[in-house]
Amino acid sequence: MAEAAPALAARTPTLFERLRRAADTPAVLGPLLAAPAVGLLAALVAYPLVFGVWLGLTSATLGNAGHFVGLANFTALFADPTYRAATFYSILYTVGSEALKLSIGLALAMVLNQRFRGYRAARSLMLLPWVAPTVLAVLAWQWLLDPQFSGISWLFERLGLIHHAINFLGTEWNARVSLIVVNVWRGVPYFAIGFMAGLQSIPAELLEAAAIDGAGGWASFRHIIWPLLAPLTTILVCFSSIWTITDFQLIWTMTQGGPVNGTQVFTTLAYQRAIPSGNLGQGAAIAISTLPFMIVLAYFALRAMREK
Amino acid sequence: MRSLDRREFLVGTGAVAATAAGVLLDTAGAQAAAYTPMFTPESGAKLQLLRWSGFVKSDEAAWNANTQLFTKLTGIPVEVQYLSWTDVSPKAALSAQVNSGPDIVMGWYDAPFIYPDKLVDVSDLANYLGHDGGGWYPVSREYGYDTKERRWIAVPIGVAGAAAVYRKSWVEQAGFHEFPKNLGGLLKLSKALKKNGHPCGLALGHAVGDANTWAHSLLWGFGGKQVNPDGSVAINSPQTVHALEYAKELYETMIPGVSSWLDPSNNKAFLAGDISWTINGISIWVVAKESFPQIFADTINAPIPMGPVNRPTPFNLFTQAFIFKYSSYPKAAKEYLRFMLERKQADAWVTAMNGYVTPAARGYRSLPVWTSNPNVTPYRDAMVGELSDGFAGAPGKEAATALNDFIVVDMFADACVNDMPPKQAIQRAENRLKAIYG
Amino acid sequence: MSASSASKPWLRIYVPLTCYFVFMFVPFYWMLLTTFKADHELLTTPNPWWIFHPTFKHVVDLVAGTQYLHWFANTLLVSVGATALSVAVSFLAAYAIVRLRFPGSKTLSAAIFFAYLVPPAILFLPLANVLIALHWFDKLWALIPIYTTFLVPFCTWLLSGFLRTLPRELEEAGRVDGASHFQIMTRIVLPLAKPGLISSTIFCFTLSWNEYLYALVYMFSSANKTITVGLTTELIRGDVFQWGQLMAGALLGTLPVIIIYFFFVEHYVSGMAGALKD
């Protein structure tokens, strides 16, 4: 290639070559390379998103474009007790499950990051919940949390820990906690694998230096590992929160938002209002009302990425 | 409208559908010449139908056989997509929104009244089929006829009917020779059963079918209603209080955990022998027959007991067929529905469903399937007295929203499970209804 | 770790690991039980955690009595396609953003991230308008571009992080040798980006394999069903669920992904780790 270059320069370049050379600058090639991704997302996400926001500002119903109503859908929502219930549990569900996934995922990563017998099998098996189709895995959970057929209740009764089967999904608070547990079950592997990667990217010398300084387990974690993992944590939490907030299948299959709206969240309510009930404008408004949360999350995620 | 030729032919096809369709299909070819459609199909027509999966496989077999016959006679290919019944609604909604998709949909409850402008006027078809079927029940008209535009927008098909399902020996042991006919007796029975260690079970979670069915039926049985015919909220009434007080007492006799029950839950509990009675479609009885012989031997289906209003007030999953205006072949679609839902063909289909779906017209009551076994008979009457969701208001977006938000079910759950005084539970429901009905 | 606890690997490793694995494995064990239990044993049994009369009926019914293998093939086709497309366009975009740093690349990276914020449970309706206009309805392959909507943002982020770690000198050396930017990308950077590409491939494959909503609402023909849609539409009849077949289908459907993970988990982690290095 080194020999070819001067030979090329000697000839008068053809049009094709000139075009090719023009394309060989970052300002031209960059946008060209990004174009397919941008094109796909613009067509399949941006346009629907804008359309969705517009719907939220109209009185649209299924099959009927409706007309512009300003913020009327939103003011109606704030007066709607069902929407308030959805707001409450959306926040609780997201915050609760993210906190648990984060702590369990980190602990798991610290364990799995070590070399021990069977570590390879453990690393791939621990991903099972993340890999199984949610729609079907949740059916298994439904049995485990059934008021009559729960194997968990059966076991606890045999062990003498309880005298009646646990009503896992039957009271509002039990159901709220149970769904968080299922969400945690599914999401821990994602955090664990992210943190494993994070731990591997911490230079071993740093940890060794800490050990020589006599820093104990907790101290070296607190002062060396954690600060290094913080930006990664932000990113993991942001991605995961977005999935949790936009998640639909898990709650819809387990409880459909019941009992008595105890586990109603934004997506289930938006779906319920927009699709089977036909109130497209209102459903869109509920979906849009999640955007402020999302934008805050996105802001933190982007800032964390920049820091890296 | 009814040429002699067609009538003669239909006698033939009725026989085809009712017996082994495959053997006789060959003769249908010869009869095709005699086939005179009621609605002349567009040339080159082909159809797509979206419908709920049969509750029994024999449903789909019979439906497919009739469809094949239709194709053979008319040359119109029909593609049928079966989806589980709760997945039909989002797909139909999508089709209405984007003006594209299946030509015909078999939907549920208020679906056609959410997008009435998108639907083909099927008045001629509905009138014909109503006549053919021996007259629609009143509620069939409510779920098919658009009172604002004064036209039929959907062809009523029927309900997935519910009845009381109980354990004979336990009820007798509790001192009852038959299942009570009214709610007072039902409560006495349930208390006696509970005392013997045999609780009953009715869904109080967000179970689209089961929870709505019994909660609405109970509310109406006491004379309560969600709204007035003019759409003003009417849930706050002494009748509703009585219904809730009754429900609370009944709840005390239920198995723990019904507040999380979804549609399959009572099936499981009954088949496991955990509950003495419940309210359900015929599926429990059918599955018991197939896989749970001991339970089956002791299971009886009975009409749902009546409330103080002293007439049946059932609420069942109602299904109807509608044609989208975007269809390029509306006449072919009408002709298809005419063919499939005409008694000559539909009798075989309804029979194949073995009591799962109770047709929306009265004439089907005489089908032998209903008396083939006394346990099927209660399902024959599922349409009698049936009211529409959102009663006494008309079907539509508001009624659909209230139903999909489980407002009535939640009110009962508040009173029963959350120990809320009836007045407070009603207040909560009233607030939610007002947010919907305005 | 204090010296005393560090010397006891069972306390440090096996106890916490066992706790997690029990929690993690219980639902799968239940699926396994359900797969091989006869219907009556599922409901009435002296011990729900054991199978007294195992049966292969459900597995046989699933494979012989439904279109399971066909759904499997569909899912495979869509997942492979969506993964290939997403990884390819994400790599190009990430390369452009990180290595070329053209004007506006930062805004672009933020914009791609924002595409993530729209819940599919809502997006599916307006998105349908686009699909209609493109005549993409009920076309199995259309799921491939549709899935990029939730795959490309994460992949682009992951690959950006990874590409950022490769030394600048690579390009400089390449430029000196007279290679074009495009050649540098394909001949020098692409081979080095392998761990990052493997990570994103696995990620995309998993999510495509398990997708449910879009496959349910945008496909019409039964010929176009994927595993998740096929199982839920064929095996749930009203209030009667074919539990055994559903669980068998779920387990069989999970196997291929698990196998992939088993062989590639180390690459997956190191690819992610690469993306996270400063």
Short mmCIF file of N, CA and C in Angstrom, two decimals, chain A residues 227-235 299-308, chain C residues 106 157 164 275-278:
data_model
loop_
_atom_site.label_atom_id
_atom_site.label_comp_id
_atom_site.label_asym_id
_atom_site.label_seq_id
_atom_site.Cartn_x
_atom_site.Cartn_y
_atom_site.Cartn_z
N PRO A 227 -15.94 3.60 44.10
CA PRO A 227 -15.79 4.81 43.29
C PRO A 227 -15.53 4.50 41.82
N LEU A 228 -14.79 3.42 41.58
CA LEU A 228 -14.51 3.08 40.19
C LEU A 228 -15.74 2.52 39.49
N LEU A 229 -16.61 1.90 40.27
CA LEU A 229 -17.81 1.31 39.67
C LEU A 229 -18.96 2.30 39.54
N ALA A 230 -18.84 3.44 40.20
CA ALA A 230 -19.98 4.36 40.26
C ALA A 230 -20.53 4.77 38.90
N PRO A 231 -19.67 5.20 37.97
CA PRO A 231 -20.24 5.59 36.68
C PRO A 231 -20.93 4.42 35.98
N LEU A 232 -20.32 3.24 36.09
CA LEU A 232 -20.93 2.05 35.49
C LEU A 232 -22.28 1.79 36.12
N THR A 233 -22.33 1.91 37.46
CA THR A 233 -23.59 1.69 38.16
C THR A 233 -24.68 2.60 37.62
N THR A 234 -24.31 3.86 37.42
CA THR A 234 -25.31 4.79 36.89
C THR A 234 -25.86 4.29 35.57
N ILE A 235 -24.96 3.84 34.71
CA ILE A 235 -25.41 3.39 33.40
C ILE A 235 -26.30 2.16 33.52
N TYR A 299 -30.57 11.60 31.29
CA TYR A 299 -29.59 12.64 31.56
C TYR A 299 -28.44 12.09 32.40
N PHE A 300 -28.80 11.36 33.47
CA PHE A 300 -27.76 10.80 34.33
C PHE A 300 -26.91 9.77 33.58
N ALA A 301 -27.59 8.96 32.78
CA ALA A 301 -26.86 7.93 32.04
C ALA A 301 -25.86 8.57 31.09
N LEU A 302 -26.31 9.58 30.38
CA LEU A 302 -25.43 10.21 29.41
C LEU A 302 -24.26 10.89 30.10
N ARG A 303 -24.56 11.50 31.26
CA ARG A 303 -23.47 12.16 31.97
C ARG A 303 -22.45 11.14 32.44
N ALA A 304 -22.96 9.99 32.91
CA ALA A 304 -22.05 8.94 33.36
C ALA A 304 -21.20 8.43 32.21
N MET A 305 -21.81 8.35 31.03
CA MET A 305 -21.04 7.87 29.88
C MET A 305 -19.94 8.86 29.52
N ARG A 306 -20.29 10.14 29.59
CA ARG A 306 -19.29 11.16 29.27
C ARG A 306 -18.10 11.07 30.21
N GLU A 307 -18.43 10.82 31.50
CA GLU A 307 -17.38 10.80 32.51
C GLU A 307 -16.37 9.70 32.23
N LYS A 308 -16.84 8.66 31.60
CA LYS A 308 -15.96 7.50 31.46
C LYS A 308 -14.81 7.76 30.49
N LYS C 106 -21.73 13.91 19.00
CA LYS C 106 -22.19 13.79 20.39
C LYS C 106 -23.70 13.87 20.48
N TRP C 157 -24.32 1.86 22.27
CA TRP C 157 -23.65 2.30 23.48
C TRP C 157 -22.50 1.35 23.83
N ARG C 164 -13.89 2.95 22.01
CA ARG C 164 -13.17 4.05 22.62
C ARG C 164 -11.87 3.57 23.25
N ALA C 275 -15.72 -2.54 27.05
CA ALA C 275 -16.52 -1.34 26.84
C ALA C 275 -16.45 -0.41 28.03
N LEU C 276 -16.12 -0.97 29.20
CA LEU C 276 -16.18 -0.17 30.41
C LEU C 276 -14.83 0.38 30.84
N LYS C 277 -13.77 -0.08 30.14
CA LYS C 277 -12.42 0.37 30.52
C LYS C 277 -12.26 1.85 30.21
N ASP C 278 -11.46 2.49 31.00
CA ASP C 278 -11.25 3.92 30.74
C ASP C 278 -10.30 4.13 29.57
#
